[in-house]
Each structure stands twice: as C-alpha cells, then as structure tokens.
C-alpha cells in the first residue's frame, strides 16, 4: 500500500518560501513524475515526503495516517538519490543488505532477499564488488536494489538518471518502468527532463517555483495544457507560441500550435515564410520557418524526407482542431 | 608528468633537494654508526684528533644490558600509544562537533587549532606551573574546591601528565585532519543510511567511521613519527624521572649527562631500529587502508 496525500504542505528556508501551501494526492501503485525547471522545488518536495526535511506547515498522510512528524526510517519509503549514495566501503551485497541488517532480519532471510533483488536487477555477478568497481548504470541498479529489498510502500527517485549517458538513460528508463509494472508499488520520480516524464509517468505533476501548474496524465498535459507554462514545457520540440495580430485573428492574445499540427505547402496557406535550419532525424524532419508577422521561427514537423531547403519560400497552415488558445493571464481558453 | 621529457626535467629539478636531504640524513647517520663502535668519553680526554679506540659491539651490549633500557622502551610505547588513543578518539568527537553548524563556528575552529602553535617547551611549562602545580596550580584549586587532596601530578601521575600535555598539543592536528575528512563525506550517504533505518550510532559506526579510516591512519602515522622523539615536554617537567624516561631521553642522558658519546650513539641506532619496526608495521596498515 502506498497512498500519499499532501495537505496544504508548505516549506520555507528562513524567509524564503520555496513551496507555498500545496495539495496533492498520489494513489496507490501510481507512477508519478514531478517535473519542472531547475530550482523549482522538486527535490525539496520529495525530501519533505521522505521526511529528510521538516514541513513548515501542513500535513503529510501515508495510507491515511498522519506521517508529518514520523522519522524517515519509519515511513516505509525508500529513496534512490541522484548521486546513488552507495556506501563505498561495503560490497554490493552489503550495500543491498544494509536496510535489512538495520531492521535486524536474520541472515538467511537477508541473503534470500538480496539474491532475489540481485536477480531482478542483473547484479548477481557483481555482488562481491565494491561500488567503486562498477559502471554508472550498475551503481544505479545497486541503489535501486537497496531500495527494493525493503519492500517499501513507495519509492522516491530524485533524478536517478541524470548522471548516465543518453543510451544508458533510455535503457534504465525502460528498466524502471518495467520494475514498476512488476512490483505495482507507488513510485514518485523527480526529473527536469520532460521526455522522461512523458514516457514513464501515469501522472505528471508540473511544478514552477513550488506551485503545481498542472496535474494529469502525459497525454492530458500534451493535449490540453492548462496554461502557457505547461504548454511550453511539455513536448519536444516545443509548442509554437504566437502572439500579436496573427493570434488575434484566431480570437486570443496568444495561440499555440504543436509542430506536427502545421501543414507545409508550396502553393497556398495561412502564413508565408522562409525555410531556415532543418533537423533531419530520419523518421521526421523539423523545419524552422521564419514567417512574416511572427517573431520566433515556427517549428514544423514533416514525416520522412521532404525536398525543402534553406531559403525556400513556403506556406504554413495550422490545423484549427489542434489550435490552443490562451488568454491574457496565460490560461487556456476552452 | 607523463612524457619522457617532463619526467627527466622533473628529476633534474629535484636533484638539489634530494642531494641536500641525503647529506642531511646520511652524514649524521654514518657518524652515529661510527661513534657507536668506538669508545668516546670526552671528559676522559678522548677526542677525534687523538683517534678513538675500536670497541666492537661493547656499547650495544652495555646499552641494552643497562637496567634502564627496557623500562625506557616501555615508557616510549606507553606515551606514544596513550597520546594516539586520546588524540584520535577526542579528535573524532571534536571533528563531529565542529562540523555541526553553530554560532561562532569560525572563531571556535581557530581556538581549537591554537595549541598547535604553542612551542612544546612553553606548553609543557605552562601545564607544569599553571595547571598541575600541587600548591598553586589550577587543578590543585579545583581539587581543594571539591574538598579533595591535590595531586602532585609530576611525581604521582607522571606518565599520565606527560600523555595529557602531549595530547593537548597534538589534538588540534588530529581534529583538523579528521574535520576535513568528515566534511568530504557526501551528506546523501548519511541521508540514505537514515532512510535505511540506521539510528545515529549505527550511522556513526557504519558510515562515518569507515569514511574516516584513511584519515585516521594518516593521523596515526604522522603523529607516531613525531611522538617517538618527544623531548622538551619531558625535559622541562619530570626530567626523565618517575618512569618517564623514554628511549630518546635515555640517549640524551647517556650523551650529555654521562658524557658517553659511544654509548649514546649505540642507543641512537636502537632508536632507529625501533622507529623502523613501528613504521613498517604502520605502513602495512596504511597500505591496506590506502589500497581500497
Ligand atoms: N537547505 C536549503 N536552504 C535554503 N534554500 C534551499 C535549501 N535547499 C533548497 N533551497 C532552495 O529551494 C529551491 C528549490 O530547490 P530544489 O533543490 O528543490 O530544486 P530542484 O527543483 O530539485 O532543482 P534541480 O532540478 O536543479 O535539482 C531552490 O531555489 C534552492 O535554492
Ligand atoms: Mg533537485
């Protein structure tokens, strides 16, 4: 079980309010991702849930019970740190067994659980090595192993993949998702990488300066961003945000259109522009088109190979069904 | 320092220092060895010009055969060991304390280092006359305040007194090295241990202490080298009496008080052997610890 409820939880460091009062419910078995720009308070929020920081006000409930002043070890949560925080002088086996040893489990049960965790994470052959003799990905797995042997109510991950190279990151991303499917335990995952958020989450919590901007499934956030911040943050490449007269024509101070919802034509269309830099990814091509009356170049996605070159004149038309409108305050107009 | 060229350049640059150091060490060492096989009593008119008599191993046999030899080795090991235990244990505790954020941290840290800057002679005199004097000392006042009979430290608790004085001098060194080591501990490791259910004491024994292992061995190694040769603290306090005659002090007495340079030199060679045994022993522990 692992249902976590935050009730008006706030955190200040001295005079600085890092997290204004905030409500959030994380259902049992959910994979929740906290995402937001650097310094927005993601780690702080996670540490509040873990109990490593005290809340300034508000209440944290785990499975319905008030855990606000329960010490971290008693909350039944396991955390995987960004730096892995492995114990360098202990072998992998001892690292993974450490929480069990602290819980005074008998030796047979300890080794049974360690072997089982090592088996799940493909660490069996490294059990007698020290963390210093492992690669980054292996260390990451040891850190996860140390978390899963405790059979916690929920896992907390603080940017666990940010120290890995791109290829390994994709691999570990899948492994963690796989692990979640298998264990069906609540996981809270902090990242500033919106691709990780989109691919792994059941539910994304977008944070800005300690405020929750929107909570929802990846596709909800993608299809119906509640405000300009979420619209610009979720999706890669970013949504085109256009203001001025062109937006007025569509009846809003600002409009947004995703790159895949713009059609390109040589003959006719709504906006006229010049092709700038293009990015060829093989499956897709992204063109940055400078249009008359639009400040920023408009990014357009075209499937496969297209015969367009730097300096070509083209016409762009946004798909009206996928046009997002935002009011003066930056909120979505339904 | 990777290329052939930079390596030979480095060697060339180091040569003067190496030659100087070798001269500094080799000349006294050879002289000590030379004198240790000679009869050399300046008071009886022996001198280098007249030539010295070769006596073989007589000095060595006499030095080791003297009734003060084994007690002096014992006293040396007792004092070195005692100081090491006190400085390391208190050093760890002080380092942990100083690592906590508190008001006036900067000043307290400087104060803690202060004893290290006091000359050994001065600190021994201050301790002897200001703190430990049985009539006017601070401790005597304290003892009388609680209605106890003041202790005459220098005669009744001489070895303990010396250990106390020398520990006071070396505690800052140990604290400083251990403090920097503690500061290099990743705080996430402690937090991870906390989440793993380790209470404060377990965190100390499983995380902090192993992390300090290397620093502790370095403190022990460096201190041992210096502690084997403490002299001023003994000279100005007990003058080698009441069981505080260390090997170093015995050699000093043989050479200066008894004016027997040959016998003192033989003692010096024994001291070199003792220091090497201790060093070898320590190097193996350190080597083991540094390999990790
Ligand atoms: N111990 C502290 N004392 C004072 N301010 C702090 C402390 N810890 C964090 N902060 C501040 O709180 C804010 C949020 O920090 P936090 O570490 O939660 O950011 P984050 O979202 O995790 O960022 P990143 O993605 O860079 O890790 C930052 O502005 C930071 O300066
Ligand atoms: Mg962070």
XYZ file of C-alpha atoms and ligand atoms in Angstrom:
658
model
C 0.000 0.000 0.000
C 1.226 3.456 -0.712
C -1.312 6.234 -0.940
C 0.329 9.536 -0.173
C -1.632 12.696 0.499
C -0.181 16.153 0.900
C -2.499 18.557 2.643
C -1.521 22.242 2.440
C 2.125 21.289 2.746
C 4.464 24.299 2.702
C 8.176 24.718 3.143
C 10.286 27.786 3.840
C 14.024 28.053 4.319
C 14.280 31.037 6.637
C 12.365 33.841 4.952
C 12.340 32.190 1.554
C 9.167 30.294 0.797
C 10.291 27.517 -1.509
C 6.980 25.679 -1.555
C 3.763 27.607 -0.959
C 0.901 25.549 0.530
C 0.145 22.719 -1.862
C -2.325 19.841 -2.080
C -1.616 16.628 -3.896
C -2.808 13.050 -3.789
C -0.764 10.142 -5.077
C -2.782 6.975 -5.478
C -1.526 3.534 -4.528
C 0.514 1.949 -7.314
C 0.774 5.102 -9.350
C 3.903 6.248 -11.152
C 4.003 9.979 -10.513
C 6.599 12.245 -12.037
C 7.449 15.674 -10.639
C 8.776 17.766 -13.455
C 9.804 21.384 -13.678
C 12.733 23.672 -14.378
C 15.828 23.668 -12.178
C 15.306 25.163 -8.738
C 11.519 24.891 -8.757
C 11.423 22.791 -5.597
C 11.098 19.238 -6.918
C 13.818 17.798 -4.704
C 12.541 19.753 -1.730
C 9.058 18.331 -2.207
C 10.444 14.809 -2.483
C 12.561 15.287 0.636
C 9.504 16.531 2.501
C 7.684 13.343 1.581
C 10.730 11.281 2.572
C 10.999 13.063 5.895
C 14.510 14.357 5.290
C 13.171 17.904 5.655
C 10.527 19.041 8.102
C 7.445 20.723 6.678
C 6.884 24.332 7.729
C 3.141 23.730 7.832
C 0.585 21.289 6.520
C 0.204 17.563 6.813
C 1.563 14.513 5.021
C -0.516 11.341 5.188
C 0.680 7.933 4.113
C -2.131 5.385 3.720
C -4.410 7.689 5.587
C -2.201 8.030 8.636
C -0.544 11.275 9.640
C 3.171 10.897 8.933
C 4.154 14.542 9.253
C 6.397 14.012 12.259
C 7.288 10.363 11.685
C 11.059 9.914 11.201
C 12.190 8.921 7.664
C 13.023 5.321 8.542
C 9.544 4.701 9.924
C 7.638 5.999 6.904
C 8.205 2.848 4.920
C 9.531 4.752 1.917
C 12.736 4.034 0.014
C 14.712 6.682 -1.795
C 17.158 6.500 -4.685
C 19.450 9.514 -4.697
C 20.879 11.384 -7.642
C 24.431 10.569 -6.535
C 23.298 6.986 -5.755
C 24.678 7.440 -2.201
C 26.102 3.916 -2.108
C 28.327 3.066 0.840
C 31.774 2.952 -0.796
C 33.472 0.693 1.747
C 30.833 -2.040 1.549
C 30.458 -4.666 -1.148
C 27.376 -4.602 -3.357
C 25.930 -7.425 -1.294
C 26.408 -5.496 1.956
C 25.044 -2.323 0.393
C 21.844 -4.032 -0.644
C 21.584 -5.869 2.667
C 22.149 -2.742 4.775
C 18.496 -1.827 5.341
C 17.732 -5.452 6.226
C 20.641 -5.543 8.627
C 19.353 -2.372 10.264
C 15.927 -3.999 10.538
C 17.676 -6.949 12.283
C 16.392 -9.592 9.882
C 18.037 -12.982 10.277
C 20.965 -13.781 7.988
C 19.185 -16.391 5.867
C 16.297 -14.079 5.098
C 18.741 -11.267 4.348
C 20.670 -13.254 1.800
C 17.495 -14.631 0.264
C 16.151 -11.150 -0.335
C 19.497 -9.814 -1.567
C 19.815 -12.671 -4.067
C 16.282 -12.093 -5.261
C 16.876 -8.374 -5.760
C 20.205 -9.033 -7.486
C 18.453 -11.464 -9.784
C 15.793 -8.944 -10.771
C 18.402 -6.277 -11.453
C 21.028 -8.476 -13.147
C 23.564 -7.818 -10.420
C 24.291 -11.379 -9.371
C 27.823 -11.473 -10.752
C 28.740 -8.146 -9.158
C 27.609 -8.928 -5.623
C 31.122 -9.116 -4.215
C 32.448 -5.995 -5.886
C 32.649 -2.583 -4.351
C 30.651 0.330 -5.763
C 33.906 1.915 -6.996
C 34.404 -1.036 -9.346
C 31.032 -0.665 -11.073
C 29.854 1.395 -14.032
C 27.334 4.196 -13.592
C 24.410 2.061 -14.728
C 25.380 -0.782 -12.415
C 25.685 1.597 -9.465
C 22.253 2.894 -10.287
C 20.918 -0.631 -10.176
C 22.581 -1.273 -6.817
C 20.883 1.843 -5.456
C 17.553 0.548 -6.738
C 18.335 -2.872 -5.281
C 18.920 -1.320 -1.877
C 15.524 0.309 -2.204
C 13.545 -2.739 -3.308
C 14.759 -5.191 -0.649
C 12.961 -3.133 1.956
C 9.668 -3.767 0.173
C 8.638 -0.152 0.772
C 5.191 1.366 0.447
C 6.581 3.748 -2.161
C 9.806 4.500 -3.998
C 11.181 8.003 -4.280
C 13.613 8.751 -7.097
C 15.493 12.050 -7.305
C 16.774 12.498 -10.840
C 18.223 8.988 -10.839
C 19.294 9.017 -14.471
C 20.914 12.421 -14.771
C 24.447 11.045 -14.355
C 24.113 8.486 -17.129
C 24.848 8.837 -20.833
C 21.991 9.096 -23.313
C 21.914 5.451 -24.417
C 22.051 4.095 -20.873
C 19.397 6.555 -19.789
C 16.931 5.146 -22.303
C 17.750 1.615 -21.118
C 17.366 2.432 -17.425
C 14.161 4.317 -18.145
C 12.666 1.149 -19.552
C 14.006 -0.921 -16.658
C 12.445 1.345 -14.067
C 9.108 1.333 -15.913
C 9.342 -2.439 -16.151
C 10.074 -2.652 -12.433
C 7.047 -0.522 -11.687
C 4.802 -2.759 -13.760
C 6.117 -5.811 -11.959
C 6.089 -4.515 -8.367
C 2.991 -2.359 -8.728
C 4.350 -0.141 -5.969
C 3.824 3.603 -5.845
C 6.735 5.469 -7.363
C 7.480 9.156 -7.209
C 10.051 10.237 -9.690
C 11.705 13.644 -9.934
C 13.193 14.866 -13.166
C 13.646 18.038 -15.157
C 13.647 16.086 -18.383
C 10.159 16.234 -19.867
C 10.897 13.249 -22.140
C 11.423 11.062 -19.058
C 8.235 12.462 -17.605
C 6.187 11.788 -20.746
C 7.491 8.252 -21.283
C 7.318 6.926 -17.715
C 4.517 8.636 -15.869
C 0.967 7.609 -15.103
C 0.561 11.088 -13.750
C 2.716 14.155 -14.226
C 2.932 16.994 -11.732
C 4.317 20.127 -13.359
C 5.919 22.469 -10.857
C 7.027 26.057 -11.192
C 8.540 27.946 -8.267
C 6.956 25.488 -5.830
C 3.487 25.831 -7.333
C 1.685 22.998 -9.031
C 0.881 24.255 -12.523
C -0.994 21.161 -13.662
C -1.546 17.549 -12.712
C -2.607 14.971 -15.245
C -1.697 12.062 -17.450
C 1.032 12.708 -20.042
C -1.465 12.873 -22.884
C -3.830 15.181 -20.999
C -0.963 17.574 -20.439
C 0.084 17.273 -24.036
C -3.373 17.755 -25.485
C -4.758 20.286 -23.078
C -2.073 22.235 -21.288
C -3.763 24.396 -18.698
C -1.530 27.393 -19.236
C 1.325 28.789 -21.270
C 3.997 27.425 -18.935
C 2.829 23.834 -19.261
C 2.264 24.293 -22.988
C 5.858 25.407 -23.452
C 7.343 22.884 -21.035
C 5.706 19.665 -22.188
C 6.518 18.382 -25.656
C 9.698 18.219 -27.675
C 10.311 20.173 -29.779
C 8.341 22.863 -28.026
C 4.902 24.096 -28.998
C 4.962 27.204 -31.201
C 3.548 30.092 -29.219
C 2.416 33.003 -31.336
C 1.118 36.369 -30.223
C 0.222 39.622 -31.926
C -2.129 40.194 -34.846
C -1.918 36.662 -36.099
C -3.194 35.379 -32.776
C -5.951 37.996 -32.682
C -7.232 36.585 -35.955
C -7.854 33.332 -34.078
C -9.543 35.175 -31.267
C -6.950 35.015 -28.470
C -3.992 37.060 -27.220
C -1.725 34.026 -27.622
C -2.166 30.895 -29.642
C -0.145 27.697 -29.554
C 0.295 25.045 -32.195
C 2.472 21.916 -31.979
C 4.963 21.276 -34.797
C 3.075 18.193 -36.012
C -0.142 20.164 -36.439
C 1.163 22.535 -39.098
C 0.947 21.596 -42.773
C 3.513 22.785 -45.286
C 2.666 23.670 -48.838
C 4.457 25.254 -51.794
C 1.362 26.914 -53.213
C -1.018 28.198 -50.585
C -1.589 28.505 -46.858
C -2.173 30.863 -43.977
C 1.334 32.045 -43.127
C 4.055 32.781 -45.660
C 7.665 32.251 -44.682
C 11.231 31.219 -45.469
C 12.746 27.873 -44.521
C 15.651 28.231 -42.103
C 17.602 25.495 -40.383
C 16.261 21.969 -40.704
C 16.884 18.984 -38.426
C 16.773 15.576 -40.070
C 16.042 12.756 -37.640
C 15.390 10.142 -40.319
C 11.835 9.336 -39.367
C 10.929 13.007 -39.095
C 12.286 16.312 -40.226
C 11.897 19.522 -38.274
C 11.977 22.793 -40.191
C 12.361 26.173 -38.565
C 10.426 28.571 -40.743
C 10.631 32.347 -40.342
C 7.166 33.711 -41.105
C 6.009 37.236 -41.859
C 4.477 38.786 -38.760
C 5.721 36.105 -36.325
C 8.724 36.904 -34.177
C 10.058 33.433 -33.398
C 10.659 30.908 -36.173
C 7.820 28.399 -36.383
C 8.871 24.771 -35.922
C 7.183 22.337 -38.262
C 7.322 18.563 -38.234
C 7.175 16.723 -41.527
C 7.198 12.939 -41.742
C 10.116 11.316 -43.585
C 12.215 13.054 -46.237
C 10.912 16.234 -47.819
C 12.507 18.226 -50.568
C 12.783 21.584 -48.837
C 15.963 23.581 -48.485
C 17.368 26.579 -46.720
C 15.883 29.747 -48.180
C 12.888 28.113 -49.883
C 9.598 30.015 -49.717
C 6.744 28.008 -48.214
C 3.200 28.362 -46.910
C 2.176 27.052 -43.472
C -1.342 26.264 -42.242
C -2.155 25.385 -38.612
C -4.709 22.648 -38.042
C -7.633 24.520 -36.463
C -8.708 21.458 -34.445
C -5.411 21.424 -32.609
C -5.000 25.109 -32.031
C -4.543 26.079 -28.369
C -5.807 29.485 -27.271
C -4.586 31.310 -24.177
C -5.950 34.433 -22.553
C -4.019 37.462 -21.291
C -3.151 35.738 -17.998
C -1.753 32.801 -19.931
C -4.624 30.451 -19.058
C -6.180 28.137 -21.592
C -9.409 29.237 -23.242
C -11.653 26.208 -23.538
C 54.397 14.365 -15.616
C 53.643 11.962 -18.394
C 56.125 12.491 -21.155
C 59.737 11.313 -21.193
C 60.860 14.909 -21.390
C 58.866 16.182 -18.433
C 59.991 13.239 -16.330
C 63.689 13.899 -16.845
C 63.103 17.601 -16.295
C 61.404 16.758 -13.031
C 64.324 14.603 -11.970
C 66.758 17.389 -12.745
C 64.738 19.872 -10.744
C 64.524 17.572 -7.756
C 68.230 16.726 -7.673
C 69.381 19.600 -5.410
C 66.711 18.833 -2.860
C 67.471 15.134 -2.914
C 71.219 15.700 -2.544
C 70.683 18.116 0.313
C 68.317 15.743 2.094
C 70.629 12.778 1.587
C 73.553 14.779 3.008
C 71.437 15.911 5.919
C 70.486 12.351 6.751
C 73.481 10.349 5.644
C 76.198 12.371 7.413
C 74.655 12.161 10.905
C 73.650 8.558 10.329
C 77.181 7.485 9.372
C 78.634 9.475 12.243
C 76.250 7.824 14.695
C 77.142 4.405 13.342
C 80.854 5.231 13.505
C 80.751 6.503 17.103
C 78.641 3.571 18.240
C 81.583 1.231 17.646
C 84.109 3.494 19.429
C 84.909 4.342 22.991
C 84.348 8.089 23.142
C 84.384 9.757 26.565
C 85.275 13.462 26.074
C 85.667 14.015 29.838
C 88.424 11.433 29.939
C 90.288 13.167 27.137
C 89.073 11.111 24.172
C 88.869 13.175 21.007
C 88.706 12.734 17.259
C 92.242 14.126 16.769
C 93.851 11.581 19.068
C 91.900 8.775 17.480
C 89.236 6.676 19.174
C 89.521 3.083 20.344
C 87.505 0.489 18.454
C 85.392 -1.461 20.948
C 83.244 -3.576 18.648
C 79.731 -4.221 19.973
C 80.572 -3.352 23.573
C 78.449 -0.162 23.509
C 75.478 -2.062 22.120
C 75.718 -4.768 24.745
C 76.069 -2.221 27.532
C 73.173 -0.072 26.336
C 70.769 -2.969 26.115
C 72.132 -4.547 29.283
C 71.531 -1.448 31.356
C 68.627 -1.720 33.766
C 67.022 1.425 32.288
C 66.758 0.127 28.715
C 63.560 -1.945 28.785
C 61.691 0.482 31.057
C 62.550 3.243 28.599
C 61.173 1.276 25.637
C 58.070 0.606 27.692
C 57.694 4.262 28.631
C 58.101 5.285 24.995
C 55.416 2.896 23.760
C 53.106 3.788 26.637
C 53.337 7.516 25.988
C 53.051 7.187 22.189
C 50.139 4.760 22.490
C 48.332 6.818 25.097
C 48.617 10.025 23.114
C 47.464 8.281 19.933
C 44.364 6.853 21.585
C 43.407 10.153 23.218
C 44.011 12.334 20.168
C 42.218 10.007 17.755
C 39.165 9.420 19.934
C 38.789 13.023 21.063
C 39.776 14.225 17.601
C 36.883 12.323 16.023
C 34.408 13.622 18.595
C 35.654 17.208 18.269
C 35.608 16.993 14.485
C 31.993 15.839 14.513
C 31.134 18.634 16.927
C 32.883 21.306 14.857
C 31.170 20.053 11.723
C 27.759 20.971 13.152
C 26.582 24.456 12.273
C 26.624 26.695 15.344
C 27.052 30.354 16.129
C 30.717 31.496 16.223
C 31.966 28.460 14.354
C 34.883 30.286 12.715
C 36.308 31.574 15.996
C 35.888 28.253 17.767
C 37.717 26.477 14.968
C 40.660 28.872 15.257
C 40.702 28.437 19.034
C 40.797 24.690 18.649
C 43.840 24.909 16.416
C 45.670 27.297 18.776
C 47.536 24.751 20.956
C 49.345 23.511 17.883
C 51.085 26.877 17.540
C 52.460 26.863 21.101
C 56.052 25.682 21.372
C 56.394 22.345 23.184
C 58.681 23.830 25.828
C 56.274 26.656 26.544
C 53.202 24.480 26.699
C 54.928 21.992 28.999
C 55.999 24.829 31.322
C 52.512 26.311 31.339
C 50.958 22.958 32.139
C 53.523 22.199 34.819
C 53.371 25.521 36.646
C 49.946 26.884 35.909
C 47.766 23.795 35.755
C 49.480 20.932 37.552
C 51.420 22.600 40.327
C 50.366 20.851 43.555
C 50.267 24.124 45.511
C 49.352 26.939 43.118
C 48.073 25.063 40.096
C 44.551 25.320 38.714
C 43.989 21.633 39.280
C 45.031 21.994 42.917
C 42.425 24.748 43.387
C 39.830 22.607 41.697
C 40.661 19.598 43.849
C 40.589 21.697 47.033
C 37.304 23.276 45.950
C 35.751 19.833 45.945
C 37.461 19.045 49.213
C 39.974 16.623 47.772
C 43.698 16.374 48.418
C 45.586 18.000 45.473
C 47.531 15.533 43.357
C 51.229 16.137 42.855
C 50.981 15.365 39.196
C 54.645 15.314 38.223
C 55.608 12.656 40.743
C 52.450 10.626 41.405
C 50.939 10.623 37.935
C 53.980 11.476 35.851
C 53.336 9.364 32.755
C 49.669 10.379 32.679
C 50.700 14.030 32.987
C 53.051 13.793 30.047
C 50.422 11.991 27.994
C 47.947 14.745 28.883
C 50.318 17.555 27.911
C 51.386 15.967 24.650
C 47.786 15.030 23.773
C 46.764 18.636 24.307
C 49.400 19.683 21.794
C 48.514 17.131 19.163
C 44.738 17.119 19.474
C 44.363 20.123 17.121
C 46.323 18.332 14.430
C 44.159 15.226 14.652
C 40.970 17.298 14.833
C 41.902 19.359 11.804
C 42.673 16.372 9.587
C 39.599 14.479 10.742
C 37.394 17.551 10.317
C 38.382 17.938 6.668
C 37.732 14.232 6.193
C 34.271 14.492 7.744
C 33.459 17.481 5.579
C 34.209 15.436 2.482
C 31.537 12.894 3.419
C 28.635 13.046 0.994
C 25.594 14.101 3.043
C 23.368 11.988 0.794
C 25.121 8.903 2.164
C 24.059 9.811 5.675
C 20.548 10.557 4.492
C 20.418 7.238 2.658
C 21.500 5.460 5.834
C 18.865 7.367 7.768
C 16.194 6.237 5.309
C 17.563 2.700 5.524
C 16.684 2.755 9.190
C 20.109 3.296 10.748
C 19.942 5.179 14.061
C 22.575 7.780 14.966
C 25.077 5.353 16.476
C 24.821 2.901 13.579
C 25.323 5.757 11.159
C 28.495 6.655 13.039
C 29.903 3.135 13.056
C 28.810 2.035 9.574
C 29.198 5.233 7.564
C 31.247 7.939 9.297
C 33.932 5.780 10.879
C 34.767 3.778 7.730
C 34.837 7.039 5.800
C 37.370 8.383 8.316
C 39.531 5.241 8.165
C 42.061 6.700 5.798
C 42.368 9.982 7.674
C 42.786 8.125 10.962
C 45.658 6.044 9.614
C 47.350 9.170 8.328
C 46.951 10.879 11.704
C 48.398 7.832 13.455
C 51.325 7.553 11.065
C 52.361 11.192 11.191
C 51.871 11.526 14.926
C 53.858 8.383 15.686
C 56.830 9.722 13.774
C 56.814 12.890 15.847
C 55.805 11.334 19.163
C 58.666 8.812 19.174
C 61.039 11.743 19.549
C 59.238 13.988 22.073
C 61.804 15.500 24.358
C 61.079 19.040 25.508
C 57.902 18.025 27.347
C 59.847 15.519 29.438
C 62.903 17.716 29.910
C 61.015 20.655 31.427
C 58.570 18.641 33.517
C 59.901 15.480 35.148
C 63.409 15.481 33.741
C 63.069 11.813 32.956
C 62.328 10.661 36.491
C 59.257 8.823 37.820
C 59.107 6.408 34.927
C 59.006 8.993 32.155
C 62.451 8.211 30.737
C 61.765 7.402 27.087
C 64.327 5.978 24.712
C 65.027 9.440 23.321
C 65.530 10.787 26.823
C 67.796 7.904 27.819
C 70.047 8.582 24.839
C 70.173 12.249 25.786
C 71.230 11.318 29.320
C 73.919 8.943 28.114
C 75.426 11.545 25.786
C 75.002 14.758 27.778
C 74.820 13.729 31.449
C 77.221 10.797 31.358
C 79.291 12.247 28.526
C 79.458 8.828 26.864
C 79.077 9.510 23.157
C 79.762 5.934 22.061
C 77.077 4.504 24.326
C 74.570 7.201 23.310
C 75.232 6.517 19.637
C 74.552 2.822 20.149
C 71.259 3.840 21.791
C 70.545 6.034 18.771
C 70.945 3.042 16.477
C 68.481 1.089 18.631
C 66.063 4.002 18.374
C 66.365 3.926 14.588
C 65.578 0.203 14.615
C 62.573 0.705 16.901
C 61.253 3.540 14.746
C 61.611 1.379 11.658
C 59.775 -1.535 13.218
C 56.913 0.772 14.180
C 56.979 2.444 10.755
C 56.942 -0.877 8.913
C 54.044 -2.039 10.997
C 52.144 1.195 10.353
C 52.942 1.278 6.653
C 51.356 -2.113 6.230
C 48.156 -0.958 7.890
C 48.155 2.289 5.964
C 48.957 0.487 2.725
C 45.999 -1.789 3.307
C 43.789 1.176 4.012
C 45.006 3.267 1.087
C 44.607 0.427 -1.397
C 40.841 0.437 -1.172
N 18.794 23.929 2.589
C 18.340 24.983 1.854
N 18.422 26.237 2.342
C 17.974 27.280 1.623
N 17.437 27.193 0.399
C 17.313 25.968 -0.144
C 17.774 24.793 0.550
N 17.526 23.730 -0.229
C 16.970 24.200 -1.350
N 16.832 25.542 -1.315
C 16.224 26.386 -2.353
O 14.971 25.854 -2.680
C 14.741 25.933 -4.068
C 14.317 24.585 -4.604
O 15.398 23.694 -4.504
P 15.315 22.208 -5.023
O 16.592 21.545 -4.698
O 14.078 21.594 -4.519
O 15.200 22.427 -6.584
P 15.015 21.330 -7.719
O 13.691 21.580 -8.328
O 15.286 19.987 -7.181
O 16.117 21.754 -8.743
P 17.099 20.816 -9.619
O 16.324 20.372 -10.798
O 18.169 21.784 -10.003
O 17.574 19.725 -8.724
C 15.984 26.486 -4.696
O 15.755 27.825 -5.036
C 17.028 26.368 -3.624
O 17.903 27.452 -3.694
Mg 16.914 18.535 -7.346
